[in-house]
CSV table of C-alpha atoms and ligand atoms in Angstrom, one decimal:
chain,number,residue,atom,x,y,z
O,1,MET,CA,111.6,128.5,125.5
O,2,THR,CA,111.7,125.7,128.5
O,3,GLN,CA,114.2,123.9,129.3
O,4,PHE,CA,114.1,120.5,130.7
O,5,ALA,CA,115.2,122.2,134.0
O,6,ASP,CA,112.8,124.5,134.4
O,7,LEU,CA,110.2,121.6,134.1
O,8,GLY,CA,111.0,120.7,138.1
O,9,LEU,CA,113.3,117.3,137.0
O,10,ALA,CA,116.6,116.6,139.0
O,11,LYS,CA,119.4,116.3,138.8
O,12,PRO,CA,120.1,112.9,137.4
O,13,LEU,CA,117.4,113.2,134.7
O,14,LEU,CA,118.9,116.1,133.8
O,15,LYS,CA,122.6,114.6,133.6
O,16,ALA,CA,121.2,112.1,131.2
O,17,LEU,CA,118.8,113.6,129.0
O,18,ALA,CA,122.2,116.0,129.0
O,19,GLU,CA,124.0,113.0,128.1
O,20,LYS,CA,121.5,111.2,125.2
O,21,GLY,CA,122.2,115.4,123.7
O,22,TYR,CA,118.3,116.3,124.2
O,23,LYS,CA,119.1,120.2,124.2
O,24,GLU,CA,114.8,120.7,124.9
O,25,PRO,CA,111.9,118.9,125.6
O,26,THR,CA,109.5,118.7,123.1
O,27,PRO,CA,105.8,120.5,123.1
O,28,ILE,CA,104.8,116.7,124.9
O,29,GLN,CA,107.7,116.8,126.9
O,30,ALA,CA,106.5,120.4,128.2
O,31,GLN,CA,103.4,120.0,128.5
O,32,ALA,CA,102.9,116.3,130.2
O,33,ILE,CA,106.1,116.4,132.7
O,34,PRO,CA,104.7,118.8,135.3
O,35,VAL,CA,101.2,117.3,135.1
O,36,VAL,CA,102.6,113.7,135.8
O,37,LEU,CA,105.3,115.1,138.3
O,38,GLN,CA,102.3,116.2,140.0
O,39,GLY,CA,100.5,113.1,140.1
O,40,LYS,CA,97.6,113.6,137.7
O,41,ASP,CA,96.3,111.5,135.6
O,42,LEU,CA,97.4,112.4,131.9
O,43,LEU,CA,95.2,111.9,128.3
O,44,GLY,CA,97.7,112.5,125.8
O,45,ILE,CA,96.7,112.3,122.2
O,46,ALA,CA,100.5,112.2,119.9
O,47,GLN,CA,102.0,109.8,118.0
O,48,THR,CA,105.3,108.6,117.9
O,49,GLY,CA,108.4,110.6,116.9
O,50,THR,CA,106.8,113.2,119.6
O,51,GLY,CA,109.1,112.3,122.2
O,52,LYS,CA,106.1,111.2,124.3
O,53,THR,CA,107.5,108.2,125.6
O,54,ALA,CA,110.3,110.9,127.1
O,55,ALA,CA,107.2,112.3,128.2
O,56,PHE,CA,105.7,110.3,130.6
O,57,ALA,CA,108.9,108.1,131.3
O,58,LEU,CA,111.4,111.3,132.4
O,59,PRO,CA,108.2,112.0,135.4
O,60,ILE,CA,107.7,108.6,136.3
O,61,LEU,CA,111.1,107.8,137.1
O,62,GLN,CA,111.6,111.3,139.3
O,63,ARG,CA,108.1,110.3,140.9
O,64,LEU,CA,109.2,106.7,141.9
O,65,ALA,CA,113.0,108.3,142.4
O,66,GLU,CA,111.0,110.6,145.4
O,67,ASP,CA,109.4,107.4,147.6
O,68,ARG,CA,112.2,104.9,146.8
O,69,LYS,CA,110.3,101.6,148.7
O,70,PRO,CA,111.1,98.1,147.5
O,71,ALA,CA,109.2,97.2,145.0
O,72,PRO,CA,106.5,93.8,145.3
O,73,ARG,CA,107.3,90.5,144.8
O,74,ARG,CA,106.3,89.4,141.8
O,75,GLY,CA,104.5,93.1,141.2
O,76,PHE,CA,105.5,96.0,139.3
O,77,ARG,CA,105.7,100.1,140.8
O,78,CYS,CA,104.7,101.2,137.4
O,79,LEU,CA,103.2,99.5,134.4
O,80,VAL,CA,103.7,100.6,131.3
O,81,LEU,CA,101.3,98.4,128.2
O,82,SER,CA,102.8,98.5,124.9
O,83,PRO,CA,100.6,97.2,121.8
O,84,THR,CA,103.8,95.1,120.3
O,85,ARG,CA,107.1,93.9,121.2
O,86,GLU,CA,109.0,96.1,119.5
O,87,LEU,CA,107.8,99.3,120.8
O,88,ALA,CA,107.6,97.6,123.8
O,89,THR,CA,111.4,97.2,123.7
O,90,GLN,CA,112.1,100.5,122.6
O,91,ILE,CA,110.1,101.8,125.6
O,92,ALA,CA,112.2,99.7,128.3
O,93,GLU,CA,115.6,101.0,126.1
O,94,ASN,CA,114.5,105.0,126.4
O,95,PHE,CA,113.7,104.4,130.5
O,96,LYS,CA,116.5,102.4,130.8
O,97,ALA,CA,118.8,105.4,129.2
O,98,TYR,CA,117.0,107.6,131.2
O,99,ALA,CA,117.5,106.1,134.4
O,100,VAL,CA,121.5,105.6,134.2
O,101,HIS,CA,121.5,107.7,137.3
O,102,MET,CA,119.1,106.6,139.7
O,103,GLY,CA,119.6,102.8,140.4
O,104,LEU,CA,116.0,101.4,139.3
O,105,SER,CA,115.2,98.3,137.5
O,106,VAL,CA,113.5,98.3,134.0
O,107,HIS,CA,112.3,95.5,132.4
O,108,THR,CA,110.0,94.3,129.0
O,109,ILE,CA,107.7,91.0,129.4
O,110,TYR,CA,106.7,90.0,126.1
O,111,GLY,CA,104.9,87.1,123.6
O,112,GLY,CA,107.5,84.6,121.3
O,113,VAL,CA,110.1,84.4,124.5
O,114,LYS,CA,110.6,82.0,127.1
O,115,TYR,CA,108.9,82.6,130.1
O,116,GLY,CA,111.4,81.8,132.5
O,117,PRO,CA,113.5,84.5,132.7
O,118,GLN,CA,110.5,87.2,132.7
O,119,MET,CA,108.8,84.7,135.4
O,120,LYS,CA,113.0,85.5,137.3
O,121,ALA,CA,113.0,89.5,136.7
O,122,LEU,CA,109.1,89.3,138.2
O,123,ALA,CA,109.6,86.7,141.2
O,124,GLY,CA,112.3,89.9,143.0
O,125,GLY,CA,109.8,92.5,141.9
O,126,ILE,CA,110.0,95.4,139.0
O,127,ASP,CA,110.6,99.6,139.3
O,128,VAL,CA,108.8,99.7,135.8
O,129,LEU,CA,107.8,96.7,133.7
O,130,VAL,CA,107.0,97.0,130.0
O,131,ALA,CA,104.8,94.8,128.8
O,132,THR,CA,102.4,93.4,125.6
O,133,PRO,CA,98.8,92.7,127.4
O,134,GLY,CA,99.0,89.3,126.1
O,135,ARG,CA,102.5,87.5,128.1
O,136,LEU,CA,101.1,89.9,130.5
O,137,MET,CA,97.9,87.8,131.1
O,138,ASP,CA,99.8,84.8,130.7
O,139,HIS,CA,102.0,85.6,133.2
O,140,MET,CA,98.8,86.6,136.2
O,141,ALA,CA,97.1,83.0,135.1
O,142,GLU,CA,100.4,81.6,136.1
O,143,LYS,CA,100.3,84.2,139.6
O,144,SER,CA,103.7,84.5,138.5
O,145,ALA,CA,102.9,88.8,138.3
O,146,VAL,CA,100.6,90.4,140.4
O,147,VAL,CA,99.8,93.7,139.2
O,148,SER,CA,97.8,94.8,142.7
O,149,GLY,CA,100.9,97.0,143.8
O,150,THR,CA,100.9,99.0,140.8
O,151,GLU,CA,101.1,103.2,141.5
O,152,ILE,CA,101.3,104.3,138.0
O,153,PHE,CA,99.6,102.4,134.9
O,154,VAL,CA,100.7,103.6,131.1
O,155,LEU,CA,98.2,102.2,128.0
O,156,ASP,CA,100.4,103.5,124.9
O,157,GLU,CA,99.0,103.8,121.4
O,158,ALA,CA,95.5,102.9,122.7
O,159,ASP,CA,94.1,103.3,119.6
O,160,GLN,CA,96.8,100.5,118.0
O,161,MET,CA,95.5,98.8,120.9
O,162,LEU,CA,92.3,98.8,119.6
O,163,ASP,CA,93.1,97.6,116.5
O,164,LEU,CA,94.7,94.8,117.5
O,165,GLY,CA,92.0,93.6,119.7
O,166,PHE,CA,93.5,94.1,123.1
O,167,VAL,CA,90.5,96.7,124.8
O,168,VAL,CA,89.1,93.1,126.5
O,169,PRO,CA,92.8,92.1,128.0
O,170,ILE,CA,93.6,95.9,128.7
O,171,ARG,CA,90.1,96.0,131.3
O,172,LYS,CA,91.4,92.7,132.6
O,173,ILE,CA,94.3,93.7,133.2
O,174,ALA,CA,92.9,97.3,134.8
O,175,SER,CA,90.6,95.8,136.8
O,176,GLN,CA,92.9,94.0,139.1
O,177,LEU,CA,95.0,97.4,139.8
O,178,THR,CA,94.3,99.5,142.8
O,179,LYS,CA,92.4,102.0,142.4
O,180,ASN,CA,94.2,104.1,143.9
O,181,ARG,CA,96.9,104.9,141.3
O,182,GLN,CA,98.1,107.2,138.5
O,183,ASN,CA,96.7,106.7,135.0
O,184,LEU,CA,98.0,108.2,131.8
O,185,PHE,CA,97.2,107.1,128.7
O,186,PHE,CA,98.0,107.8,124.7
O,187,SER,CA,97.0,107.4,121.5
O,188,ALA,CA,97.0,108.9,118.4
O,189,THR,CA,94.0,109.0,117.4
O,190,MET,CA,91.0,109.3,119.7
O,191,PRO,CA,88.0,106.8,118.4
O,192,SER,CA,84.9,106.5,120.0
O,193,GLU,CA,85.8,103.2,121.1
O,194,ILE,CA,89.4,104.8,122.8
O,195,GLY,CA,87.3,107.8,124.3
O,196,LYS,CA,85.2,105.0,126.0
O,197,LEU,CA,88.3,103.2,127.4
O,198,ALA,CA,90.1,106.6,128.7
O,199,GLY,CA,86.9,107.2,130.9
O,200,GLU,CA,86.2,104.1,132.3
O,201,LEU,CA,90.5,104.0,133.0
O,202,LEU,CA,91.3,108.1,134.1
O,203,LYS,CA,90.3,109.9,136.7
O,204,ASP,CA,89.7,113.8,136.0
O,205,PRO,CA,92.8,113.9,133.2
O,206,VAL,CA,94.8,116.7,132.2
O,207,GLN,CA,94.6,116.3,128.0
O,208,VAL,CA,97.8,117.1,126.1
O,209,SER,CA,97.4,116.7,122.2
O,210,VAL,CA,100.3,117.7,120.0
O,211,ALA,CA,99.0,117.3,116.2
O,212,PRO,CA,102.2,116.5,114.8
O,213,GLN,CA,101.1,114.8,111.2
O,214,ALA,CA,100.6,117.7,109.3
O,215,THR,CA,103.8,119.0,109.4
O,216,THR,CA,105.8,115.9,108.7
O,217,VAL,CA,103.5,115.2,106.2
O,218,GLU,CA,104.2,118.6,104.6
O,219,ARG,CA,107.6,117.3,104.9
O,220,ILE,CA,107.5,114.4,102.5
O,221,ASP,CA,108.1,114.8,99.1
O,222,GLN,CA,105.2,112.3,98.4
O,223,ARG,CA,103.9,110.0,95.1
O,224,VAL,CA,101.6,108.5,93.7
O,225,LEU,CA,102.9,106.1,91.0
O,226,PHE,CA,100.2,103.8,88.9
O,227,ILE,CA,101.1,100.5,88.1
O,228,GLU,CA,100.0,96.9,87.1
O,229,ALA,CA,100.0,95.1,90.0
O,230,GLN,CA,102.0,92.6,88.0
O,231,ARG,CA,104.5,95.1,87.8
O,232,LYS,CA,105.3,96.5,90.9
O,233,ARG,CA,107.7,94.3,91.6
O,234,PRO,CA,110.2,95.1,88.4
O,235,LEU,CA,109.3,98.5,89.1
O,236,LEU,CA,110.4,98.3,92.8
O,237,ALA,CA,113.8,97.1,91.3
O,238,GLU,CA,114.1,100.2,89.6
O,239,LEU,CA,113.9,102.3,92.3
O,240,PHE,CA,116.4,100.6,94.1
O,241,ALA,CA,117.9,101.0,91.0
O,242,ASP,CA,118.9,104.2,92.8
O,243,ASN,CA,121.2,104.2,95.2
O,244,SER,CA,119.6,107.3,97.4
O,245,PHE,CA,117.4,105.0,98.1
O,246,SER,CA,119.7,103.9,101.2
O,247,ARG,CA,117.3,102.8,103.8
O,248,THR,CA,114.4,102.4,102.8
O,249,ILE,CA,110.8,100.6,104.7
O,250,VAL,CA,109.2,98.8,102.0
O,251,PHE,CA,105.0,98.0,102.7
O,252,THR,CA,103.2,95.2,101.7
O,253,ARG,CA,99.7,94.5,103.6
O,254,THR,CA,100.4,90.7,104.5
O,255,LYS,CA,102.9,89.4,106.1
O,256,ARG,CA,103.9,86.8,103.3
O,257,GLY,CA,103.6,89.7,101.0
O,258,ALA,CA,105.9,91.0,103.0
O,259,ASP,CA,108.3,87.8,102.7
O,260,ARG,CA,107.8,87.3,98.9
O,261,VAL,CA,108.8,91.3,98.2
O,262,ALA,CA,112.5,90.3,99.9
O,263,LYS,CA,113.1,87.6,98.8
O,264,TYR,CA,113.0,89.0,95.5
O,265,LEU,CA,115.1,92.2,96.3
O,266,ASN,CA,117.2,90.2,97.6
O,267,ALA,CA,117.3,88.1,94.5
O,268,ALA,CA,118.0,91.1,92.8
O,269,GLY,CA,120.9,92.0,94.4
O,270,VAL,CA,119.2,94.2,96.9
O,271,GLU,CA,120.0,93.3,100.8
O,272,ALA,CA,116.4,93.1,102.0
O,273,ALA,CA,114.9,91.2,104.6
O,274,SER,CA,111.0,91.3,105.6
O,275,ILE,CA,109.7,92.1,109.5
O,276,HIS,CA,106.3,91.0,110.6
O,277,GLY,CA,104.6,89.0,113.6
O,278,ASP,CA,105.3,85.3,112.0
O,279,LYS,CA,109.1,86.5,112.6
O,280,THR,CA,111.0,84.9,115.9
O,281,GLN,CA,111.9,87.8,117.6
O,282,GLY,CA,115.6,87.6,117.0
O,283,GLN,CA,115.0,87.5,113.6
O,284,ARG,CA,113.3,90.6,114.2
O,285,GLU,CA,116.1,92.1,116.1
O,286,ARG,CA,118.3,91.2,113.5
O,287,ALA,CA,116.8,92.6,110.9
O,288,LEU,CA,115.9,96.1,112.0
O,289,ALA,CA,119.4,96.3,113.8
O,290,ALA,CA,121.3,95.4,110.3
O,291,PHE,CA,118.4,97.7,109.3
O,292,LYS,CA,119.2,100.5,111.4
O,293,ALA,CA,123.4,99.8,111.1
O,294,GLY,CA,123.2,101.2,107.6
O,295,GLU,CA,123.8,96.7,106.5
O,296,MET,CA,120.6,96.5,104.7
O,297,ARG,CA,119.0,99.4,102.1
O,298,ALA,CA,115.7,97.3,102.2
O,299,LEU,CA,113.2,96.4,105.2
O,300,VAL,CA,110.3,95.0,104.2
O,301,ALA,CA,107.2,95.3,106.6
O,302,THR,CA,103.9,94.9,107.0
O,303,ASP,CA,101.7,98.0,109.4
O,304,ILE,CA,102.0,96.6,112.7
O,305,ALA,CA,105.6,94.8,112.8
O,306,ALA,CA,106.9,99.0,111.4
O,307,ARG,CA,104.4,101.0,113.7
O,308,GLY,CA,106.3,102.8,116.4
O,309,ILE,CA,109.9,101.3,114.9
O,310,ASP,CA,112.6,103.9,116.0
O,311,VAL,CA,115.0,104.1,112.7
O,312,ASN,CA,116.6,107.3,111.6
O,313,ASP,CA,117.6,108.9,108.3
O,314,VAL,CA,115.1,106.9,106.3
O,315,SER,CA,115.5,108.2,103.4
O,316,HIS,CA,112.0,106.4,101.4
O,317,VAL,CA,109.2,104.7,102.4
O,318,ILE,CA,107.8,103.0,99.5
O,319,ASN,CA,103.5,101.4,99.8
O,320,TYR,CA,104.2,98.7,97.9
O,321,GLU,CA,100.4,98.1,98.2
O,322,LEU,CA,98.4,101.0,99.6
O,323,PRO,CA,97.2,100.0,103.3
O,324,ASN,CA,93.3,100.0,103.9
O,325,VAL,CA,92.9,102.6,105.5
O,326,PRO,CA,93.6,106.0,105.6
O,327,GLU,CA,95.5,106.4,109.0
O,328,ALA,CA,97.7,104.0,108.2
O,329,TYR,CA,99.3,105.5,105.5
O,330,VAL,CA,99.9,108.3,107.4
O,331,HIS,CA,101.8,106.0,109.7
O,332,ARG,CA,103.4,104.6,107.2
O,333,ILE,CA,104.8,107.9,105.7
O,334,GLY,CA,105.7,109.0,109.2
O,335,ARG,CA,108.2,106.7,109.2
O,336,THR,CA,111.3,108.6,107.1
O,337,ALA,CA,111.5,112.7,107.5
O,338,ARG,CA,112.1,112.2,111.5
O,339,LYS,CA,113.5,114.8,113.7
O,340,GLY,CA,112.6,117.2,111.0
O,341,LYS,CA,114.2,115.6,107.8
O,342,ASP,CA,112.9,115.6,105.1
O,343,GLY,CA,112.1,112.4,102.9
O,344,ILE,CA,110.0,110.8,100.1
O,345,ALA,CA,107.3,108.2,100.1
O,346,ILE,CA,106.1,106.3,97.1
O,347,SER,CA,103.0,105.1,97.0
O,348,PHE,CA,102.6,102.4,93.9
O,349,CYS,CA,98.4,102.0,92.7
O,350,ALA,CA,96.9,99.1,90.9
O,351,ASP,CA,93.4,99.7,89.1
O,352,ASP,CA,91.5,98.2,92.2
O,353,GLU,CA,93.6,100.4,95.4
O,354,ARG,CA,92.2,103.4,93.9
O,355,ASN,CA,89.5,103.7,95.7
O,356,LEU,CA,91.9,103.2,99.0
O,357,LEU,CA,93.7,106.2,96.7
O,358,LYS,CA,90.5,107.8,97.6
O,359,ASP,CA,89.7,107.6,100.6
O,360,ILE,CA,93.4,108.5,101.5
O,361,GLN,CA,93.6,112.1,100.0
O,362,LYS,CA,90.7,112.7,101.3
O,363,ALA,CA,91.4,112.2,104.8
O,364,THR,CA,95.2,113.7,104.4
O,365,ARG,CA,93.0,116.8,102.5
O,366,GLN,CA,95.8,116.9,100.1
O,367,GLN,CA,96.3,115.6,96.0
O,368,ILE,CA,99.5,113.1,95.8
O,369,PRO,CA,101.1,114.0,92.1
O,370,SER,CA,100.8,110.9,90.9
O,371,PHE,CA,102.9,109.5,87.7
O,372,ASP,CA,101.2,107.1,84.8
O,373,ARG,CA,103.7,103.3,84.6
O,374,ARG,CA,101.6,101.7,83.3
O,375,ASN,CA,101.6,99.9,80.0
O,376,ASP,CA,106.0,100.3,80.2
O,377,LYS,CA,107.0,98.4,77.8
O,378,GLN,CA,110.2,98.7,79.9
O,379,LEU,CA,108.6,97.6,82.9
O,380,ALA,CA,107.6,94.6,81.1
O,381,ALA,CA,110.1,93.7,79.9
O,382,ALA,CA,111.3,94.0,83.3
O,383,ALA,CA,108.5,91.6,84.4
O,384,ALA,CA,109.7,89.2,82.5
O,385,VAL,CA,112.8,89.4,84.1
O,386,ALA,CA,111.7,89.6,88.2
O,387,ASP,CA,109.7,86.0,87.4
O,388,LYS,CA,112.9,84.5,86.9
O,389,LEU,CA,114.2,85.8,90.0
O,390,VAL,CA,111.8,84.5,91.9
O,391,PRO,CA,108.8,83.0,90.4
O,392,ALA,CA,105.6,85.1,90.7
O,393,GLU,CA,103.5,83.4,92.8
O,394,LYS,CA,99.4,82.9,92.8
O,395,TYR,CA,97.9,86.3,94.3
O,396,VAL,CA,95.6,85.8,97.0
O,397,ASP,CA,93.9,89.7,97.3
O,398,PRO,CA,94.7,89.6,101.0
O,399,ARG,CA,91.3,92.2,101.9
O,400,LYS,CA,89.9,89.0,101.2
O,401,ALA,CA,92.1,86.0,102.6
O,402,ASP,CA,92.5,85.6,106.4
O,403,PRO,CA,92.3,89.2,108.3
O,404,ARG,CA,94.0,87.0,111.4
O,405,ASN,CA,96.2,90.3,113.1
O,406,ASP,CA,100.1,90.3,114.5
O,407,VAL,CA,99.0,89.6,117.6
O,408,PRO,CA,101.1,87.9,120.0
O,409,SER,CA,100.8,84.1,119.8
O,410,GLU,CA,99.6,84.3,123.6
O,411,LEU,CA,96.5,86.1,122.6
O,412,ARG,CA,96.0,84.0,119.1
O,413,ARG,CA,96.3,80.4,121.2
O,414,LYS,CA,93.7,82.4,123.4
O,415,ARG,CA,91.3,83.5,120.4
O,416,ASN,CA,91.9,80.2,118.5
O,417,ARG,CA,90.7,78.8,122.0
O,418,ASN,CA,87.2,80.7,122.5
O,419,GLY,CA,87.0,80.1,118.6
O,420,ASN,CA,87.3,83.8,117.8
O,421,ARG,CA,89.4,84.4,114.6
O,422,ASN,CA,88.5,87.7,114.1
O,423,GLY,CA,85.7,86.8,111.9
O,424,GLY,CA,88.6,85.5,109.6
O,425,GLN,CA,87.2,84.2,105.8
O,426,GLY,CA,90.2,81.4,105.1
O,427,GLY,CA,91.6,81.7,101.6
O,428,GLY,CA,94.9,80.8,102.2
O,429,GLY,CA,96.4,83.8,100.7
O,430,GLY,CA,98.4,86.8,102.1
O,431,ARG,CA,97.6,87.2,105.8
O,432,SER,CA,96.0,90.5,106.8
O,433,GLU,CA,97.4,92.0,109.9
O,434,GLY,CA,94.9,94.7,109.0
O,435,GLY,CA,93.2,94.5,112.0
O,436,GLN,CA,88.8,94.9,112.6
O,437,LYS,CA,89.2,98.2,110.5
O,438,ALA,CA,90.8,96.6,107.8
O,439,GLN,CA,88.4,93.4,107.8
O,440,GLY,CA,85.8,96.1,108.3
O,441,LYS,CA,86.2,98.1,105.0
O,442,GLY,CA,87.3,95.3,103.1
O,443,PRO,CA,84.5,93.7,101.5
O,444,GLN,CA,83.5,97.4,100.4
O,445,ARG,CA,86.7,97.9,98.4
O,446,GLN,CA,86.4,95.3,95.5
O,447,GLY,CA,85.2,97.0,92.9
O,448,ARG,CA,88.2,98.4,90.6
O,449,GLY,CA,87.3,102.1,90.6
O,450,GLN,CA,87.7,103.2,87.4
O,451,GLY,CA,87.8,106.3,86.3
O,452,GLN,CA,87.8,107.6,90.1
O,453,GLY,CA,91.3,107.7,90.7
O,454,GLN,CA,92.0,109.3,87.3
O,455,LYS,CA,90.7,112.5,89.1
O,456,ALA,CA,91.9,112.0,92.6
O,457,GLY,CA,95.0,111.1,90.8
O,458,GLY,CA,95.6,115.1,90.3
O,459,PRO,CA,98.3,115.1,87.5
O,460,ARG,CA,99.1,112.3,85.2
O,461,ASN,CA,103.1,112.8,84.3
O,462,GLU,CA,105.7,110.1,84.4
O,463,PHE,CA,107.9,109.4,86.8
O,464,ARG,CA,111.3,108.9,85.4
O,465,GLY,CA,111.5,108.0,82.0
O,466,PRO,CA,110.0,109.2,78.4
O,467,LYS,CA,106.7,110.5,78.7
O,468,ARG,CA,103.9,108.7,77.8
O,469,ASP,CA,100.7,109.7,74.8
O,470,ALA,CA,97.2,109.6,76.2
O,471,ALA,CA,96.3,107.5,79.2
O,472,PRO,CA,96.1,103.8,78.4
O,473,ALA,CA,92.9,102.4,78.6
O,474,GLU,CA,92.0,100.2,82.0
O,475,LYS,CA,93.0,96.9,82.6
O,476,ARG,CA,91.5,94.8,84.9
O,477,TRP,CA,94.1,94.1,87.7
O,478,SER,CA,95.6,90.9,87.2
O,479,PRO,CA,95.2,88.1,89.6
O,480,ILE,CA,98.9,87.5,89.6
O,481,ASP,CA,101.3,89.7,91.6
F,1,AMP,P1,109.0,109.2,120.3
F,1,AMP,O1,108.0,109.5,120.5
F,1,AMP,O2,108.7,108.5,121.9
F,1,AMP,O3,108.8,107.7,120.3
F,1,AMP,O4,110.5,109.4,120.3
F,1,AMP,C1,110.9,110.0,118.8
F,1,AMP,C2,112.5,110.1,119.1
F,1,AMP,O5,112.9,111.3,119.6
F,1,AMP,C3,113.2,109.2,119.9
F,1,AMP,O6,114.4,108.7,119.1
F,1,AMP,C4,113.8,110.2,121.2
F,1,AMP,O7,115.0,109.0,122.0
F,1,AMP,C5,114.2,111.1,121.0
F,1,AMP,N1,113.8,112.2,121.5
F,1,AMP,C6,112.6,112.6,122.3
F,1,AMP,N2,113.0,113.6,123.1
F,1,AMP,C7,113.5,113.8,122.7
F,1,AMP,C8,114.3,115.5,122.8
F,1,AMP,N3,113.6,116.4,123.8
F,1,AMP,N4,115.7,116.3,121.7
F,1,AMP,C9,115.9,115.3,121.1
F,1,AMP,N5,114.9,113.8,120.7
F,1,AMP,C10,114.3,113.8,121.3
């Protein structure tokens, strides 16, 4: 088995790794570290959870330390672009932990917080800057950041950058970088547009890839519960009555949906908070910290807010609403069963979500065991009580609503200025964070999917509670949730 020392890493890094308790490199680290140490460009196909952050952070720190020089004023020797604030923070935390014996500076820059401290940090120059594209562009426009001296450029989660509409800002930033730089490019998937971007940015890259999805997904006990949309809330409360749901991430499609589910759970006595792009940085950090510390059983999140978040020991993932794209399903359920542990993923599926389920099963090449909880009298009674706790509101199908992205406010501002709202149709209700992909697929998904879902749903048993007889007649999905 390869050891970190075999990869050519220097003593201060080996010491930091030992202190972190890492015993051996993960496959992406074993493949990527020697390549990056040689100064070559890298195309890494890997998702969060594979150890990809250390795969680039360790060799970058070593290269910077081997050729120590002052960082350029208002500039940085290494620039890491990350799609979200949470991921940027996590990447920077990793860099800091690995650099603890090296005396290299690491900073983050993202939207939603004041400019002043960021300008101050930039002024003197930084060894490693981790930034979201929108805020970095703002600093570049203000001349408080100058990217031309960057020696190593890392683009992380490139496919998510595409979802968030960051490809144009990335091209703009990259156009101002010196040609004589090292490029590292990471993406979980390689849609054609990302392949094109990689082709533009990278020079003779070495490609490394790890495919953890299948193995991760295999370890997850997945179930689908068929349920009327208006009964999802009592079903959620029923699940949380079981204390084994100790650290559970509940996914909704919209920010407003996340707030409402969190509010309902709190009213039902389950500590919960929502996390999404409309929350302040402080609120997001506090919610995440409480969840990580085990002070809160439920974190209700939208896809974009949750992606890349690294929380250990997530007991369950609940898809309160199915995502619009199968990839998001894999990302969501991958929040559990991390680091070799097992996990449970439960997906609620209302009648009009059957087509989404079908797509997910097709894409993941599996039949997810399904259980029919429709027409459950106990849940009907519980639904009446639930409505008293937090009144049900008029439900607006998020796929018909304005699909503005969870992009940092600075970019949203810019898009609005340019009159580009990513094709939103208005509609007032929940705001989808699904991005371009969801938007593209949405209109095709308005059908009720009758019949198909039953076929796709696999064996129809009861999940908890007594066995029901024949499957009830299909009902039209109620617009009330
Ligand atoms: P990442 O894919 O970079 O988000 O990493 C996922 C998690 O694995 C993080 O919590 C890392 O701290 C952890 N990790 C990364 N490399 C190793 C390793 N070689 N051994 C043990 N844990 C690791």
